[in-house]
Each structure stands twice: as C-alpha cells, then as structure tokens.
PDB file of C-alpha atoms in Angstrom:
ATOM      1  CA  UNK A 195       0.002   0.008   0.016  1.00 52.00           C
ATOM      2  CA  UNK A 196       2.851   2.315   0.604  1.00 57.00           C
ATOM      3  CA  UNK A 197       3.601   2.218  -3.125  1.00 61.00           C
ATOM      4  CA  UNK A 198       0.118   3.394  -4.023  1.00 66.00           C
ATOM      5  CA  UNK A 199       0.241   6.252  -1.558  1.00 64.00           C
ATOM      6  CA  UNK A 200       3.641   7.287  -2.770  1.00 64.00           C
ATOM      7  CA  UNK A 201       2.459   7.134  -6.369  1.00 64.00           C
ATOM      8  CA  UNK A 202      -0.645   9.234  -5.616  1.00 58.00           C
ATOM      9  CA  UNK A 203       1.363  11.793  -3.692  1.00 62.00           C
ATOM     10  CA  UNK A 204       3.847  12.050  -6.501  1.00 63.00           C
ATOM     11  CA  UNK A 205       1.241  12.741  -9.247  1.00 60.00           C
ATOM     12  CA  UNK A 206      -1.443  14.551  -7.231  1.00 58.00           C
ATOM     13  CA  UNK A 207      -0.006  18.008  -8.071  1.00 57.00           C
ATOM     14  CA  UNK A 208      -0.661  17.211 -11.758  1.00 55.00           C
ATOM     15  CA  UNK A 209      -4.335  16.713 -11.084  1.00 56.00           C
ATOM     16  CA  UNK A 210      -4.634  20.094  -9.374  1.00 54.00           C
ATOM     17  CA  UNK A 211      -3.133  21.975 -12.336  1.00 61.00           C
ATOM     18  CA  UNK A 212      -5.592  24.026 -14.348  1.00 69.00           C
ATOM     19  CA  UNK A 213      -5.409  24.524 -18.117  1.00 71.00           C
ATOM     20  CA  UNK A 214      -6.334  23.043 -21.478  1.00 73.00           C
ATOM     21  CA  UNK A 215      -5.285  19.710 -22.841  1.00 84.00           C
ATOM     22  CA  UNK A 216      -4.076  19.309 -26.385  1.00 86.00           C
ATOM     23  CA  UNK A 217      -7.367  17.732 -27.448  1.00 88.00           C
ATOM     24  CA  UNK A 218      -9.369  20.638 -26.025  1.00 86.00           C
ATOM     25  CA  UNK A 219      -7.152  23.163 -27.763  1.00 86.00           C
ATOM     26  CA  UNK A 220      -7.373  21.382 -31.150  1.00 90.00           C
ATOM     27  CA  UNK A 221     -11.156  21.042 -30.826  1.00 91.00           C
ATOM     28  CA  UNK A 222     -11.473  24.762 -30.032  1.00 90.00           C
ATOM     29  CA  UNK A 223      -9.319  25.684 -33.048  1.00 94.00           C
ATOM     30  CA  UNK A 224     -11.390  23.474 -35.411  1.00 94.00           C
ATOM     31  CA  UNK A 225     -14.612  24.964 -34.066  1.00 94.00           C
ATOM     32  CA  UNK A 226     -13.263  28.501 -34.506  1.00 94.00           C
ATOM     33  CA  UNK A 227     -12.063  27.722 -38.050  1.00 94.00           C
ATOM     34  CA  UNK A 228     -15.506  26.419 -38.993  1.00 92.00           C
ATOM     35  CA  UNK A 229     -17.234  29.510 -37.614  1.00 92.00           C
ATOM     36  CA  UNK A 230     -14.733  31.832 -39.296  1.00 92.00           C
ATOM     37  CA  UNK A 231     -15.270  30.130 -42.669  1.00 90.00           C
ATOM     38  CA  UNK A 232     -19.037  30.499 -42.341  1.00 87.00           C
ATOM     39  CA  UNK A 233     -18.702  34.158 -41.387  1.00 92.00           C
ATOM     40  CA  UNK A 234     -16.334  34.797 -44.326  1.00 91.00           C
ATOM     41  CA  UNK A 235     -18.910  33.403 -46.737  1.00 89.00           C
ATOM     42  CA  UNK A 236     -21.649  35.529 -45.175  1.00 91.00           C
ATOM     43  CA  UNK A 237     -19.481  38.640 -45.355  1.00 93.00           C
ATOM     44  CA  UNK A 238     -18.608  38.015 -48.999  1.00 93.00           C
ATOM     45  CA  UNK A 239     -22.246  37.673 -50.026  1.00 93.00           C
ATOM     46  CA  UNK A 240     -23.186  40.784 -48.034  1.00 95.00           C
ATOM     47  CA  UNK A 241     -20.527  42.844 -49.802  1.00 95.00           C
ATOM     48  CA  UNK A 242     -21.706  41.581 -53.177  1.00 93.00           C
ATOM     49  CA  UNK A 243     -25.339  42.404 -52.396  1.00 95.00           C
ATOM     50  CA  UNK A 244     -24.328  45.882 -51.225  1.00 94.00           C
ATOM     51  CA  UNK A 245     -22.396  46.520 -54.440  1.00 92.00           C
ATOM     52  CA  UNK A 246     -25.330  45.424 -56.618  1.00 92.00           C
ATOM     53  CA  UNK A 247     -27.737  47.562 -54.576  1.00 94.00           C
ATOM     54  CA  UNK A 248     -25.515  50.616 -54.969  1.00 93.00           C
ATOM     55  CA  UNK A 249     -25.241  50.044 -58.746  1.00 93.00           C
ATOM     56  CA  UNK A 250     -29.054  49.694 -59.080  1.00 94.00           C
ATOM     57  CA  UNK A 251     -29.567  52.895 -57.091  1.00 93.00           C
ATOM     58  CA  UNK A 252     -27.201  54.816 -59.376  1.00 93.00           C
ATOM     59  CA  UNK A 253     -28.902  53.289 -62.444  1.00 94.00           C
ATOM     60  CA  UNK A 254     -32.380  54.221 -61.151  1.00 95.00           C
ATOM     61  CA  UNK A 255     -31.243  57.774 -60.531  1.00 94.00           C
ATOM     62  CA  UNK A 256     -29.761  58.071 -64.034  1.00 94.00           C
ATOM     63  CA  UNK A 257     -32.899  56.639 -65.629  1.00 95.00           C
ATOM     64  CA  UNK A 258     -35.155  59.018 -63.676  1.00 96.00           C
ATOM     65  CA  UNK A 259     -32.943  61.965 -64.588  1.00 95.00           C
ATOM     66  CA  UNK A 260     -33.218  61.039 -68.294  1.00 95.00           C
ATOM     67  CA  UNK A 261     -37.024  60.795 -68.027  1.00 95.00           C
ATOM     68  CA  UNK A 262     -37.178  64.194 -66.334  1.00 96.00           C
ATOM     69  CA  UNK A 263     -35.014  65.710 -69.103  1.00 95.00           C
ATOM     70  CA  UNK A 264     -37.420  64.303 -71.696  1.00 95.00           C
ATOM     71  CA  UNK A 265     -40.461  65.583 -69.754  1.00 95.00           C
ATOM     72  CA  UNK A 266     -39.088  69.120 -69.906  1.00 96.00           C
ATOM     73  CA  UNK A 267     -38.820  69.006 -73.701  1.00 94.00           C
ATOM     74  CA  UNK A 268     -41.557  70.338 -75.991  1.00 94.00           C
ATOM     75  CA  UNK A 269     -43.664  67.478 -77.383  1.00 92.00           C
ATOM     76  CA  UNK A 270     -42.386  67.897 -80.982  1.00 92.00           C
ATOM     77  CA  UNK A 271     -38.772  67.464 -79.737  1.00 92.00           C
ATOM     78  CA  UNK A 272     -39.469  64.211 -77.883  1.00 92.00           C
ATOM     79  CA  UNK A 273     -37.733  61.595 -80.059  1.00 92.00           C
ATOM     80  CA  UNK A 274     -34.311  60.144 -80.668  1.00 92.00           C
ATOM     81  CA  UNK A 275     -31.709  61.674 -82.938  1.00 91.00           C
ATOM     82  CA  UNK A 276     -32.109  60.141 -86.425  1.00 90.00           C
ATOM     83  CA  UNK A 277     -34.988  58.045 -85.081  1.00 87.00           C
ATOM     84  CA  UNK A 278     -38.698  57.703 -85.514  1.00 86.00           C
ATOM     85  CA  UNK A 279     -40.103  59.878 -84.052  1.00 90.00           C
ATOM     86  CA  UNK A 280     -37.287  62.360 -84.676  1.00 91.00           C
ATOM     87  CA  UNK A 281     -36.127  64.523 -81.827  1.00 92.00           C
ATOM     88  CA  UNK A 282     -33.200  65.735 -79.801  1.00 94.00           C
ATOM     89  CA  UNK A 283     -32.730  62.869 -77.326  1.00 94.00           C
ATOM     90  CA  UNK A 284     -29.549  60.800 -77.853  1.00 94.00           C
ATOM     91  CA  UNK A 285     -30.364  57.059 -78.172  1.00 95.00           C
ATOM     92  CA  UNK A 286     -27.425  55.956 -75.984  1.00 95.00           C
ATOM     93  CA  UNK A 287     -25.459  57.657 -73.250  1.00 94.00           C
ATOM     94  CA  UNK A 288     -22.465  56.386 -71.319  1.00 94.00           C
ATOM     95  CA  UNK A 289     -22.561  56.457 -67.495  1.00 91.00           C
ATOM     96  CA  UNK A 290     -19.268  56.505 -65.615  1.00 93.00           C
ATOM     97  CA  UNK A 291     -19.828  56.960 -61.922  1.00 88.00           C
ATOM     98  CA  UNK A 292     -17.636  55.637 -59.119  1.00 85.00           C
ATOM     99  CA  UNK A 293     -18.442  51.943 -58.904  1.00 80.00           C
ATOM    100  CA  UNK A 294     -20.501  51.764 -62.116  1.00 89.00           C
ATOM    101  CA  UNK A 295     -19.768  51.816 -65.848  1.00 93.00           C
ATOM    102  CA  UNK A 296     -23.041  51.475 -67.751  1.00 95.00           C
ATOM    103  CA  UNK A 297     -24.897  52.422 -70.908  1.00 95.00           C
ATOM    104  CA  UNK A 298     -28.206  54.286 -70.778  1.00 96.00           C
ATOM    105  CA  UNK A 299     -30.436  53.481 -73.765  1.00 96.00           C
ATOM    106  CA  UNK A 300     -33.528  55.564 -74.642  1.00 96.00           C
ATOM    107  CA  UNK A 301     -36.270  54.254 -76.918  1.00 95.00           C
ATOM    108  CA  UNK A 302     -39.143  56.517 -77.985  1.00 94.00           C
ATOM    109  CA  UNK A 303     -42.043  55.193 -80.049  1.00 92.00           C
ATOM    110  CA  UNK A 304     -45.417  56.321 -81.287  1.00 88.00           C
ATOM    111  CA  UNK A 305     -48.268  54.439 -79.609  1.00 86.00           C
ATOM    112  CA  UNK A 306     -51.725  54.014 -81.131  1.00 79.00           C
ATOM    113  CA  UNK A 307     -54.214  53.589 -78.308  1.00 75.00           C
ATOM    114  CA  UNK A 308     -57.670  53.448 -79.934  1.00 73.00           C
ATOM    115  CA  UNK A 309     -60.840  53.941 -77.964  1.00 72.00           C
ATOM    116  CA  UNK A 310     -63.878  51.862 -78.959  1.00 73.00           C
ATOM    117  CA  UNK A 311     -66.110  54.789 -79.953  1.00 73.00           C
ATOM    118  CA  UNK A 312     -63.639  57.096 -81.693  1.00 70.00           C
ATOM    119  CA  UNK A 313     -61.918  57.317 -85.021  1.00 71.00           C
ATOM    120  CA  UNK A 314     -58.620  55.511 -85.432  1.00 69.00           C
ATOM    121  CA  UNK A 315     -55.558  57.715 -85.655  1.00 68.00           C
ATOM    122  CA  UNK A 316     -51.958  56.845 -86.487  1.00 68.00           C
ATOM    123  CA  UNK A 317     -50.525  57.825 -83.092  1.00 68.00           C
ATOM    124  CA  UNK A 318     -51.981  59.093 -79.872  1.00 78.00           C
ATOM    125  CA  UNK A 319     -48.864  59.585 -77.770  1.00 88.00           C
ATOM    126  CA  UNK A 320     -45.179  58.727 -77.463  1.00 90.00           C
ATOM    127  CA  UNK A 321     -43.845  55.989 -75.158  1.00 93.00           C
ATOM    128  CA  UNK A 322     -40.422  56.469 -73.608  1.00 95.00           C
ATOM    129  CA  UNK A 323     -38.435  53.436 -72.402  1.00 96.00           C
ATOM    130  CA  UNK A 324     -35.136  54.099 -70.620  1.00 96.00           C
ATOM    131  CA  UNK A 325     -32.866  51.111 -69.913  1.00 96.00           C
ATOM    132  CA  UNK A 326     -29.577  51.088 -68.005  1.00 96.00           C
ATOM    133  CA  UNK A 327     -27.235  48.130 -68.692  1.00 96.00           C
ATOM    134  CA  UNK A 328     -23.967  47.429 -66.922  1.00 94.00           C
ATOM    135  CA  UNK A 329     -21.023  47.416 -69.360  1.00 92.00           C
ATOM    136  CA  UNK A 330     -19.280  44.390 -67.754  1.00 91.00           C
ATOM    137  CA  UNK A 331     -21.978  41.775 -68.427  1.00 93.00           C
ATOM    138  CA  UNK A 332     -24.899  43.726 -70.023  1.00 90.00           C
ATOM    139  CA  UNK A 333     -27.064  43.083 -66.984  1.00 93.00           C
ATOM    140  CA  UNK A 334     -30.148  45.320 -66.891  1.00 93.00           C
ATOM    141  CA  UNK A 335     -29.930  47.463 -63.733  1.00 92.00           C
ATOM    142  CA  UNK A 336     -32.896  49.749 -64.377  1.00 91.00           C
ATOM    143  CA  UNK A 337     -35.762  49.937 -66.818  1.00 90.00           C
TER     144      UNK A 337
END
C-alpha cells in the first residue's frame, strides 16, 4: 500500500493543475475555423449584395434623370436623334460613376391607343423606355 500512496502523492499536483489539454485546444481551433469560414462566406455575399444595390440605385437615378429631361422638352422634340419619331434625345449615353460603368439606352415610339367609340388615328402619344445596362456583363440594372 505504501507504493500506491507514494504514487498518488507524487502525481497529485498534476491533477490540481488548471489549463487546457491538447485535445481541447485542437477542438477549439477546429470549431473557431468552422465559424470563421461561415462568417467569411456571409461577409462576401453581403458585400456583393451591397455593391449590386448601390449600382441599381445609381442606375435608377440616371434613368429618372433622363425621363425628367425628356419631360421638360416640348412634345415635338421628344424623339431620338435620327430616329422615328425624330427629336433631340440621344439614343445611348455612357454612365461613368464611381463603382459603375453602364450604358443608358432611350427608346421613344409612337403608340396608337384606340378607344372603342372614336376614329382611329396613327398615333396618340409617345412612349419612352429608358434602360440602363452594366457594361461588364450587359445586366439590366434599371428599366
């Protein structure tokens, strides 16, 4: 019995020591690496969504500005240069704003909108369609 008591006395200070074992440390590092990888993926997708949102906002503002320019024109001038109907509006415009390189396209057409009880005419009004496409991949950002 004296051997057992001597053995326990000799190694009892090791039991009282506080700290992490190698297995606990490795497990904690693996857990942290998994969480960090998941957070990196989430952060990457959030940055991408923010960039697309910013580009769409710039495109919407450019399209609305173009529509407001056309609204201020006299009716006879509403049309594209060398287009049908003829007018003073350029058919394409380049947009170069920080974070966005795009092309603004303006289409103006006559529209015949007959009413059931009236005479048919060739054109009642003009329809304006403004489209903003990103130059990198031709993705439509605003219409």
